[in-house]
Each structure stands twice: as C-alpha cells, then as structure tokens.
C-alpha cells in the first residue's frame, strides 16, 4: 500500500538520523545540522504529525544559523544516549514488522497480480530512498564553478596579504616584555573575584540548564500536553521560517566561499596580539605574540624567561577566566580566542612544598628579573595611555 511505502520511508529516514546522532556522540565531532526545509526530510518527517516533536524529544533543537538556508535541527550536547539507542531499537522493530526485510523475497512472487507488484514496487521505491543522507548539504557539485574558483583565489590572496602584515617574534627582545604593577602593594583580589564571579555565573547557568533539562526530559501522555507541545513547536517553526525568509530578502544570495571572503574582509585583525599574564597578587606580565603561529607554550616560555634563574623551575599553570578553563601548551592562541588587542590569562602556582615556601607565592616583583622590575609601569597609567595597542590590519 502507498501508506506502507510512506511509513517505511519515514522510518528509514529517522533511523539514519538516529544512527548519525549516535555516531556523532561516539566520535565527539562537530555538530551536524539537518535542514528542516529539505524537501526529502520535510516530506518524510517535517510534515508528518508528531515528526518535529519526535526530533526534539530525541535531543535535537531547532536553530537558525543565519546562513540563508532556513532553520535546522542540531543535536544538543547533553542529549540522552540511552534514549537514542532505545529509539534505534524501536525503529528496527517497526521496520521488521512492516516486512522491510522480506522485500527481495517477495519480488520473486510478484507475478501473482498487478496489485501485489505495484505494492512491492512502491515499497522498493521507499527502500531506494533510504540512501538519502539527511546530514548532507543541500547542493553537491563534482566540479568547481568559475565564480567559485575566482572567489577562492581572491581569498587565498587576501590571506597571504594579511600574513605578510603579521609580526613574527624570533627573539625575546622583539616581544616587548613589560611588567604592569597595580597601584596598591597589597595582594589584589581581582583574580579571585574574577574567578568567583566566573564560577558563580557558571553555576547559575548550569542550574538554569539543569532546570530546563529537567522540564524537557519529562514526558506526559495527556492529550492536553500533546496539544500544547504541538502548538509551541509549530509557533517556533513558523517564527524560524519567517525570520529566515526575512533575512534572505535583505541579503543577496552568496556561495559559501563568498560568505567566507566577506567575513574575512570584515574581520578586524591586528598585527600582533597582546597577552597579559596575571599573577596571584595582581601584577601582570605583558608581551607580544603572533596569534596565528604562537601557542600557549610560547606564553609559558616568556614567563619562564621573565623569572629569576633560581625560581624558573617552580611549576605553574595558565588558565583563562581564572581556574575555569585550562590552556593546553600546544594550543594556538587563535584557537584559544586570544586575537584581540588585550587578553588576560591567569597564572596559578602549583601546590607544592617548595612553591609554598618560595617568595613567588607572596610577592611577584621579588621573583621577576631585575631589568623588568626597573621598567615596570603602573597598570592604571598603561590603560589610560593606551600603551602598546596593536594597529588593526585593514585590506580591501
């Protein structure tokens, strides 16, 4: 029956969606999206009653990324794996109940009548649709177009021009290492306050996420709740579609390479990045870095170079936003988000008997090299005078 063929097509597509979600969780890869307005997906799942609600129940959320392709489903990071595995098992049972596995054997007895042969043909057509990949892009080209080649060539030229303007630091003297000292000599509580504020904001956001997750994981079989869910889902879908269409009307069509070129032109890059390493007592060690080539390990080397010889062996670690996000030594500064005119990372001495008994735990100025201490500047004055601000790189 045609209804059977449509059901098989829908179940097979949902099965591919669940398999892709499980594979994404296993590989911990970047989140892939499924466009809601994709013709095959909309016909088999989106327009089916309860299809969008099922996708949201499986752990997908509807987002509009502003790329002109309309709203898309993206798997949440906290999606329940056991729920996906249960859905996979149920989909397999439903396909087996519809006789999907006996399609080839039934084709041998198709001479019994035209009705049975047409039914088998419809089911076979639905099976052929199982090759559809919902995670694939809307368009696929085997050969590049001339416009795409020109855009990519222009993109490469622009990248090369910007690389030529970036400063490279082969020697420590080129990094312009400077010590910025706070006004008061008392141990500053700014780092601790920043860390506490960050932890408080994280805990509040986690609590909000947990509370929202508790509500989303609840299931109720009452018809009234189903109607409310359907109404809310339909409203969200309609709003996403309207915003996407409005954005498409105001923005001209552009390929992915053209959008990337436009974003690169609009980006405000700088010749170098400033990284301020903040010590526990508020003293900051400022130096220049190339965000596209230097790593967090280069920042560690600058800190080691700035310490006195007798205390260079003391262990420490660097983190962003206090202790909330640790930085890896082989991580590029660009990957860590340190591309602005000023970036602050926090230094924390590792807990050890030798470190605790050292003066480094109490006063940073006593463990820095003498020439750096003599050239120390006031932190407030440096901010007021816009000291050492990287010039922006603007290319047409």
CSV table of C-alpha atoms in Angstrom, one decimal:
chain,number,residue,atom,x,y,z
A,1,UNK,CA,0.0,0.0,0.0
A,2,UNK,CA,1.2,3.6,-0.6
A,3,UNK,CA,0.8,4.2,3.2
A,4,UNK,CA,3.1,1.4,3.9
A,5,UNK,CA,5.7,2.8,1.5
A,6,UNK,CA,5.5,6.2,3.1
A,7,UNK,CA,5.8,4.7,6.6
A,8,UNK,CA,8.9,2.7,5.5
A,9,UNK,CA,10.4,5.9,4.0
A,10,UNK,CA,9.8,7.8,7.2
A,11,UNK,CA,11.2,5.1,9.5
A,12,UNK,CA,14.3,4.6,7.4
A,13,UNK,CA,15.0,8.3,7.4
A,14,UNK,CA,14.5,8.5,11.2
A,15,UNK,CA,16.8,5.5,11.5
A,16,UNK,CA,19.5,7.4,9.6
A,17,UNK,CA,19.0,10.4,11.8
A,18,UNK,CA,19.4,8.4,15.0
A,19,UNK,CA,22.5,6.5,13.6
A,20,UNK,CA,24.1,9.8,12.7
A,21,UNK,CA,23.4,11.2,16.2
A,22,UNK,CA,25.0,8.1,17.8
A,23,UNK,CA,28.0,8.3,15.6
A,24,UNK,CA,28.4,11.9,16.3
A,25,UNK,CA,28.4,11.2,20.1
A,26,UNK,CA,31.0,8.4,19.6
A,27,UNK,CA,33.4,10.4,17.6
A,28,UNK,CA,32.8,13.7,19.5
A,29,UNK,CA,32.9,15.5,16.2
A,30,UNK,CA,31.4,18.9,15.3
A,31,UNK,CA,27.6,19.1,15.4
A,32,UNK,CA,26.0,18.5,12.1
A,33,UNK,CA,22.7,20.1,11.1
A,34,UNK,CA,19.6,18.8,9.3
A,35,UNK,CA,17.7,21.4,7.4
A,36,UNK,CA,14.1,21.5,8.2
A,37,UNK,CA,13.1,22.7,4.7
A,38,UNK,CA,15.0,20.0,2.9
A,39,UNK,CA,12.4,18.5,0.5
A,40,UNK,CA,13.0,14.9,1.4
A,41,UNK,CA,13.2,15.5,5.1
A,42,UNK,CA,10.1,17.7,5.2
A,43,UNK,CA,8.1,15.2,3.2
A,44,UNK,CA,9.0,12.2,5.4
A,45,UNK,CA,9.4,13.8,8.8
A,46,UNK,CA,8.7,17.5,9.0
A,47,UNK,CA,5.2,17.4,7.5
A,48,UNK,CA,4.3,14.2,9.4
A,49,UNK,CA,2.2,14.8,12.5
A,50,UNK,CA,4.4,14.5,15.5
A,51,UNK,CA,7.6,14.4,13.5
A,52,UNK,CA,9.1,17.6,14.7
A,53,UNK,CA,8.1,16.8,18.3
A,54,UNK,CA,9.8,13.4,18.0
A,55,UNK,CA,13.0,15.1,16.8
A,56,UNK,CA,13.0,17.4,19.8
A,57,UNK,CA,12.3,14.5,22.2
A,58,UNK,CA,15.3,12.7,20.8
A,59,UNK,CA,17.6,15.6,21.8
A,60,UNK,CA,17.5,17.8,18.7
A,61,UNK,CA,16.9,21.6,18.9
A,62,UNK,CA,15.8,23.9,16.1
A,63,UNK,CA,18.2,26.7,15.3
A,64,UNK,CA,18.5,29.3,12.6
A,65,UNK,CA,22.2,29.9,12.0
A,66,UNK,CA,21.6,32.9,9.7
A,67,UNK,CA,23.2,31.2,6.6
A,68,UNK,CA,20.2,31.7,4.5
A,69,UNK,CA,19.3,28.0,4.5
A,70,UNK,CA,16.4,28.2,6.9
A,71,UNK,CA,16.0,26.6,10.4
A,72,UNK,CA,17.9,23.3,11.0
A,73,UNK,CA,17.9,20.6,13.7
A,74,UNK,CA,21.1,20.3,15.7
A,75,UNK,CA,21.8,17.6,18.3
A,76,UNK,CA,22.2,19.0,21.8
A,77,UNK,CA,25.4,18.3,23.6
A,78,UNK,CA,23.5,16.8,26.6
A,79,UNK,CA,21.3,14.5,24.5
A,80,UNK,CA,20.5,11.3,26.3
A,81,UNK,CA,22.3,8.4,24.6
A,82,UNK,CA,20.1,5.7,26.1
A,83,UNK,CA,17.1,7.4,24.6
A,84,UNK,CA,18.7,7.4,21.1
A,85,UNK,CA,19.6,3.7,21.5
A,86,UNK,CA,16.0,2.9,22.5
A,87,UNK,CA,14.7,4.8,19.5
A,88,UNK,CA,17.1,2.9,17.2
A,89,UNK,CA,15.8,-0.4,18.6
A,90,UNK,CA,12.1,0.6,18.2
A,91,UNK,CA,12.7,1.8,14.7
A,92,UNK,CA,14.2,-1.5,13.7
A,93,UNK,CA,11.3,-3.4,15.2
A,94,UNK,CA,8.8,-1.2,13.3
A,95,UNK,CA,10.7,-1.8,10.0
A,96,UNK,CA,10.7,-5.5,10.7
A,97,UNK,CA,7.0,-5.5,11.4
A,98,UNK,CA,6.3,-3.8,8.1
A,99,UNK,CA,8.2,-6.5,6.3
A,100,UNK,CA,11.0,-4.4,5.1
A,101,UNK,CA,13.4,-7.3,5.3
A,102,UNK,CA,11.3,-9.5,3.0
A,103,UNK,CA,11.1,-7.1,0.1
A,104,UNK,CA,13.6,-9.1,-2.1
A,105,UNK,CA,12.0,-12.4,-1.4
A,106,UNK,CA,8.6,-11.0,-2.2
A,107,UNK,CA,9.7,-9.8,-5.6
A,108,UNK,CA,10.1,-13.4,-6.8
A,109,UNK,CA,6.4,-14.0,-6.4
A,110,UNK,CA,5.3,-10.7,-8.0
A,111,UNK,CA,3.6,-12.4,-10.9
A,112,UNK,CA,0.6,-13.2,-8.7
A,113,UNK,CA,-1.1,-9.9,-9.7
A,114,UNK,CA,-0.7,-6.3,-10.7
A,115,UNK,CA,-1.9,-5.1,-7.3
A,116,UNK,CA,0.8,-7.0,-5.4
A,117,UNK,CA,3.5,-6.0,-7.9
A,118,UNK,CA,2.6,-2.3,-7.6
A,119,UNK,CA,2.7,-2.6,-3.8
A,120,UNK,CA,6.1,-4.2,-4.0
A,121,UNK,CA,7.3,-1.5,-6.4
A,122,UNK,CA,6.2,1.2,-4.0
A,123,UNK,CA,7.9,-0.4,-1.1
A,124,UNK,CA,11.1,-0.9,-3.2
A,125,UNK,CA,10.9,2.8,-4.2
A,126,UNK,CA,10.8,3.6,-0.5
A,127,UNK,CA,13.8,1.4,0.1
A,128,UNK,CA,15.7,3.2,-2.6
A,129,UNK,CA,15.0,6.5,-0.8
A,130,UNK,CA,16.9,5.1,2.2
A,131,UNK,CA,20.2,6.2,0.5
A,132,UNK,CA,19.2,9.8,1.3
A,133,UNK,CA,21.6,11.3,3.9
A,134,UNK,CA,19.8,14.0,6.0
A,135,UNK,CA,23.1,15.4,7.2
A,136,UNK,CA,24.4,16.2,3.7
A,137,UNK,CA,24.4,19.6,2.2
A,138,UNK,CA,21.6,20.8,0.0
A,139,UNK,CA,23.8,21.1,-3.1
A,140,UNK,CA,26.7,18.9,-4.2
A,141,UNK,CA,29.0,19.7,-7.2
A,142,UNK,CA,31.7,17.5,-8.6
A,143,UNK,CA,33.4,20.4,-10.4
A,144,UNK,CA,34.0,23.9,-9.2
A,145,UNK,CA,32.4,26.8,-11.0
A,146,UNK,CA,34.4,29.7,-12.4
A,147,UNK,CA,32.9,32.1,-9.8
A,148,UNK,CA,33.9,29.7,-7.0
A,149,UNK,CA,37.5,29.5,-8.4
A,150,UNK,CA,37.8,33.3,-8.6
A,151,UNK,CA,36.5,33.7,-5.0
A,152,UNK,CA,38.9,31.1,-3.7
A,153,UNK,CA,41.8,32.7,-5.5
A,154,UNK,CA,40.8,36.1,-4.0
A,155,UNK,CA,40.5,34.5,-0.6
A,156,UNK,CA,44.0,33.0,-0.8
A,157,UNK,CA,45.5,36.3,-1.9
A,158,UNK,CA,43.8,38.1,0.9
A,159,UNK,CA,45.1,35.6,3.4
A,160,UNK,CA,48.6,35.9,2.1
A,161,UNK,CA,48.5,39.7,2.3
A,162,UNK,CA,47.3,39.5,5.9
A,163,UNK,CA,50.0,37.0,6.8
A,164,UNK,CA,52.6,39.4,5.4
A,165,UNK,CA,51.4,42.2,7.8
A,166,UNK,CA,51.6,39.9,10.8
A,167,UNK,CA,54.6,40.4,13.0
A,168,UNK,CA,56.8,37.5,13.9
A,169,UNK,CA,58.9,37.4,17.0
A,170,UNK,CA,62.2,35.4,16.6
A,171,UNK,CA,63.8,36.8,19.7
A,172,UNK,CA,62.6,37.5,23.2
A,173,UNK,CA,63.6,41.2,22.8
A,174,UNK,CA,61.1,41.6,20.0
A,175,UNK,CA,58.2,40.6,22.2
A,176,UNK,CA,58.5,43.9,24.2
A,177,UNK,CA,58.0,42.2,27.6
A,178,UNK,CA,56.6,44.7,30.2
A,179,UNK,CA,55.6,44.4,33.8
A,180,UNK,CA,52.4,46.2,34.8
A,181,UNK,CA,52.1,46.8,38.5
A,182,UNK,CA,48.8,47.6,40.3
A,183,UNK,CA,48.5,50.8,42.4
A,184,UNK,CA,48.4,49.2,45.8
A,185,UNK,CA,51.1,46.9,47.1
A,186,UNK,CA,48.6,44.7,48.8
A,187,UNK,CA,47.7,41.4,47.2
A,188,UNK,CA,45.0,42.1,44.7
A,189,UNK,CA,41.8,40.2,45.0
A,190,UNK,CA,40.8,40.9,41.3
A,191,UNK,CA,41.8,37.4,40.1
A,192,UNK,CA,40.0,35.7,43.0
A,193,UNK,CA,37.0,38.0,42.4
A,194,UNK,CA,37.0,37.3,38.7
A,195,UNK,CA,37.3,33.6,39.4
A,196,UNK,CA,34.5,33.7,41.9
A,197,UNK,CA,32.2,35.7,39.5
A,198,UNK,CA,33.0,33.3,36.7
A,199,UNK,CA,32.3,30.3,38.9
A,200,UNK,CA,29.1,31.9,40.1
A,201,UNK,CA,27.9,32.7,36.6
A,202,UNK,CA,28.8,29.1,35.5
A,203,UNK,CA,26.9,27.6,38.4
A,204,UNK,CA,23.9,29.8,37.8
A,205,UNK,CA,23.9,28.9,34.1
A,206,UNK,CA,24.4,25.2,34.9
A,207,UNK,CA,21.5,25.4,37.3
A,208,UNK,CA,19.3,27.0,34.6
A,209,UNK,CA,20.4,24.4,32.2
A,210,UNK,CA,19.7,21.6,34.7
A,211,UNK,CA,16.2,23.1,35.5
A,212,UNK,CA,15.4,23.4,31.8
A,213,UNK,CA,16.7,19.9,31.2
A,214,UNK,CA,14.5,18.5,33.9
A,215,UNK,CA,11.5,20.1,32.2
A,216,UNK,CA,12.5,18.8,28.7
A,217,UNK,CA,13.0,15.3,29.9
A,218,UNK,CA,9.6,14.9,31.5
A,219,UNK,CA,7.0,13.0,29.4
A,220,UNK,CA,3.3,13.2,29.8
A,221,UNK,CA,0.8,11.2,27.8
A,222,UNK,CA,-2.1,13.5,28.3
A,223,UNK,CA,-3.7,14.9,25.2
A,224,UNK,CA,-3.7,18.5,26.6
A,225,UNK,CA,0.1,18.4,27.0
A,226,UNK,CA,0.5,17.0,23.5
A,227,UNK,CA,-1.6,19.8,22.1
A,228,UNK,CA,0.5,22.4,24.0
A,229,UNK,CA,3.7,20.8,22.7
A,230,UNK,CA,2.4,20.8,19.1
A,231,UNK,CA,1.3,24.5,19.4
A,232,UNK,CA,4.6,25.6,20.8
A,233,UNK,CA,6.5,23.6,18.3
A,234,UNK,CA,4.5,25.0,15.4
A,235,UNK,CA,5.0,28.5,16.7
A,236,UNK,CA,8.8,28.0,17.0
A,237,UNK,CA,9.0,26.6,13.5
A,238,UNK,CA,6.9,29.3,12.0
A,239,UNK,CA,8.9,32.0,13.7
A,240,UNK,CA,12.2,30.5,12.5
A,241,UNK,CA,10.9,30.2,8.9
A,242,UNK,CA,9.7,33.8,8.9
A,243,UNK,CA,13.0,35.2,10.3
A,244,UNK,CA,14.9,33.1,7.7
A,245,UNK,CA,12.8,34.4,4.8
A,246,UNK,CA,13.2,38.0,6.0
A,247,UNK,CA,17.0,37.5,6.2
A,248,UNK,CA,17.0,36.0,2.7
A,249,UNK,CA,15.1,39.0,1.3
A,250,UNK,CA,17.5,41.5,2.8
A,251,UNK,CA,20.7,39.7,1.9
A,252,UNK,CA,21.7,38.7,-1.6
A,253,UNK,CA,22.5,35.1,-2.5
A,254,UNK,CA,26.1,34.2,-2.0
A,255,UNK,CA,28.1,30.9,-2.0
A,256,UNK,CA,29.9,29.6,1.0
A,257,UNK,CA,33.2,30.8,-0.3
A,258,UNK,CA,31.8,34.3,-1.0
A,259,UNK,CA,30.4,34.5,2.5
A,260,UNK,CA,33.7,33.4,4.0
A,261,UNK,CA,35.5,36.1,1.9
A,262,UNK,CA,33.1,38.7,3.1
A,263,UNK,CA,33.5,37.7,6.7
A,264,UNK,CA,37.3,37.7,6.4
A,265,UNK,CA,37.2,41.2,4.9
A,266,UNK,CA,35.0,42.5,7.7
A,267,UNK,CA,37.2,40.9,10.4
A,268,UNK,CA,39.3,43.2,12.4
A,269,UNK,CA,42.7,41.5,12.6
A,270,UNK,CA,45.7,43.0,14.3
A,271,UNK,CA,49.4,42.9,13.5
A,272,UNK,CA,50.0,41.1,16.8
A,273,UNK,CA,48.1,40.0,20.0
A,274,UNK,CA,48.8,41.2,23.5
A,275,UNK,CA,48.6,38.7,26.3
A,276,UNK,CA,48.8,39.8,29.9
A,277,UNK,CA,49.7,37.0,32.3
A,278,UNK,CA,48.2,37.9,35.7
A,279,UNK,CA,50.0,36.7,38.8
A,280,UNK,CA,48.1,36.0,42.0
A,281,UNK,CA,49.0,39.3,43.6
A,282,UNK,CA,47.7,41.4,40.6
A,283,UNK,CA,51.0,42.0,38.8
A,284,UNK,CA,50.7,41.5,35.0
A,285,UNK,CA,53.4,40.4,32.6
A,286,UNK,CA,52.6,41.7,29.1
A,287,UNK,CA,54.2,40.6,25.8
A,288,UNK,CA,53.5,40.4,22.1
A,289,UNK,CA,52.5,37.3,20.2
A,290,UNK,CA,51.5,36.1,16.8
A,291,UNK,CA,48.1,34.6,17.3
A,292,UNK,CA,48.2,32.5,14.2
A,293,UNK,CA,51.6,31.0,14.8
A,294,UNK,CA,52.4,31.2,18.6
A,295,UNK,CA,50.9,28.7,21.1
A,296,UNK,CA,50.2,28.8,24.8
A,297,UNK,CA,53.7,27.1,25.2
A,298,UNK,CA,55.3,30.3,23.9
A,299,UNK,CA,53.5,32.2,26.7
A,300,UNK,CA,54.9,29.8,29.2
A,301,UNK,CA,58.4,30.3,27.7
A,302,UNK,CA,58.0,34.1,28.1
A,303,UNK,CA,57.0,33.7,31.8
A,304,UNK,CA,60.0,31.3,32.4
A,305,UNK,CA,62.3,33.8,30.7
A,306,UNK,CA,61.0,36.7,32.9
A,307,UNK,CA,61.5,34.9,36.2
A,308,UNK,CA,64.8,34.8,38.1
A,309,UNK,CA,67.0,31.9,37.4
A,310,UNK,CA,66.6,30.4,40.9
A,311,UNK,CA,62.8,30.2,40.7
A,312,UNK,CA,62.3,29.2,37.0
A,313,UNK,CA,61.8,25.6,38.0
A,314,UNK,CA,58.7,26.3,40.0
A,315,UNK,CA,55.6,24.7,38.5
A,316,UNK,CA,52.7,26.8,37.4
A,317,UNK,CA,49.7,26.6,35.0
A,318,UNK,CA,47.9,29.1,32.9
A,319,UNK,CA,44.1,29.3,32.6
A,320,UNK,CA,41.5,31.7,31.1
A,321,UNK,CA,38.8,33.1,33.4
A,322,UNK,CA,40.6,32.1,36.5
A,323,UNK,CA,40.6,28.3,37.1
A,324,UNK,CA,37.6,27.6,34.9
A,325,UNK,CA,39.3,26.9,31.6
A,326,UNK,CA,42.8,25.4,31.4
A,327,UNK,CA,45.0,26.2,28.4
A,328,UNK,CA,47.0,23.5,26.7
A,329,UNK,CA,50.6,24.1,25.8
A,330,UNK,CA,50.2,23.1,22.1
A,331,UNK,CA,47.1,25.2,21.6
A,332,UNK,CA,47.3,28.1,19.2
A,333,UNK,CA,46.5,31.5,20.6
A,334,UNK,CA,44.0,31.9,17.8
A,335,UNK,CA,42.2,28.7,18.8
A,336,UNK,CA,42.1,29.9,22.4
A,337,UNK,CA,40.4,33.1,21.3
A,338,UNK,CA,43.4,35.4,22.0
A,339,UNK,CA,43.3,37.6,18.9
A,340,UNK,CA,42.2,40.9,20.4
A,341,UNK,CA,44.2,43.9,21.4
A,342,UNK,CA,44.5,42.7,25.0
A,343,UNK,CA,44.0,39.2,26.5
A,344,UNK,CA,44.3,38.3,30.2
A,345,UNK,CA,45.3,34.8,31.4
A,346,UNK,CA,45.7,33.8,35.0
A,347,UNK,CA,48.8,32.2,36.4
A,348,UNK,CA,48.5,29.8,39.4
A,349,UNK,CA,51.4,28.3,41.2
A,350,UNK,CA,51.1,24.6,41.6
A,351,UNK,CA,50.6,23.4,45.2
A,352,UNK,CA,53.9,22.1,46.4
A,353,UNK,CA,56.1,22.4,49.5
A,354,UNK,CA,58.9,24.2,47.6
A,355,UNK,CA,56.4,26.6,45.9
A,356,UNK,CA,54.7,27.3,49.2
A,357,UNK,CA,57.9,28.2,50.9
A,358,UNK,CA,59.0,30.4,48.0
A,359,UNK,CA,58.6,34.1,47.8
A,360,UNK,CA,56.8,33.6,44.5
A,361,UNK,CA,53.6,32.7,46.4
A,362,UNK,CA,53.6,36.1,48.2
A,363,UNK,CA,55.2,38.8,46.0
A,364,UNK,CA,55.7,38.5,42.3
A,365,UNK,CA,58.0,41.5,42.0
A,366,UNK,CA,60.6,39.6,44.0
A,367,UNK,CA,60.9,36.8,41.6
A,368,UNK,CA,60.9,38.7,38.3
A,369,UNK,CA,64.2,39.7,36.7
A,370,UNK,CA,65.7,43.0,37.9
A,371,UNK,CA,65.6,44.8,34.5
A,372,UNK,CA,61.9,44.0,34.1
A,373,UNK,CA,61.2,45.3,37.6
A,374,UNK,CA,63.1,48.5,36.9
A,375,UNK,CA,61.0,49.2,33.8
A,376,UNK,CA,57.7,48.3,35.5
A,377,UNK,CA,54.7,50.6,34.6
A,378,UNK,CA,51.6,51.4,36.6
A,379,UNK,CA,48.7,49.3,35.3
A,380,UNK,CA,46.2,52.1,35.5
A,381,UNK,CA,48.5,54.5,33.7
A,382,UNK,CA,49.1,52.0,30.9
A,383,UNK,CA,45.4,51.6,30.4
A,384,UNK,CA,44.8,55.3,30.5
A,385,UNK,CA,47.6,56.0,27.9
A,386,UNK,CA,46.5,53.1,25.6
A,387,UNK,CA,50.0,51.7,26.0
A,388,UNK,CA,51.1,49.3,23.2
A,389,UNK,CA,47.9,48.8,21.3
A,390,UNK,CA,48.3,46.6,18.2
A,391,UNK,CA,47.4,48.5,15.0
A,392,UNK,CA,44.5,47.0,13.0
A,393,UNK,CA,45.1,45.4,9.6
A,394,UNK,CA,42.5,46.6,7.1
A,395,UNK,CA,42.8,45.3,3.5
A,396,UNK,CA,40.4,45.8,0.6
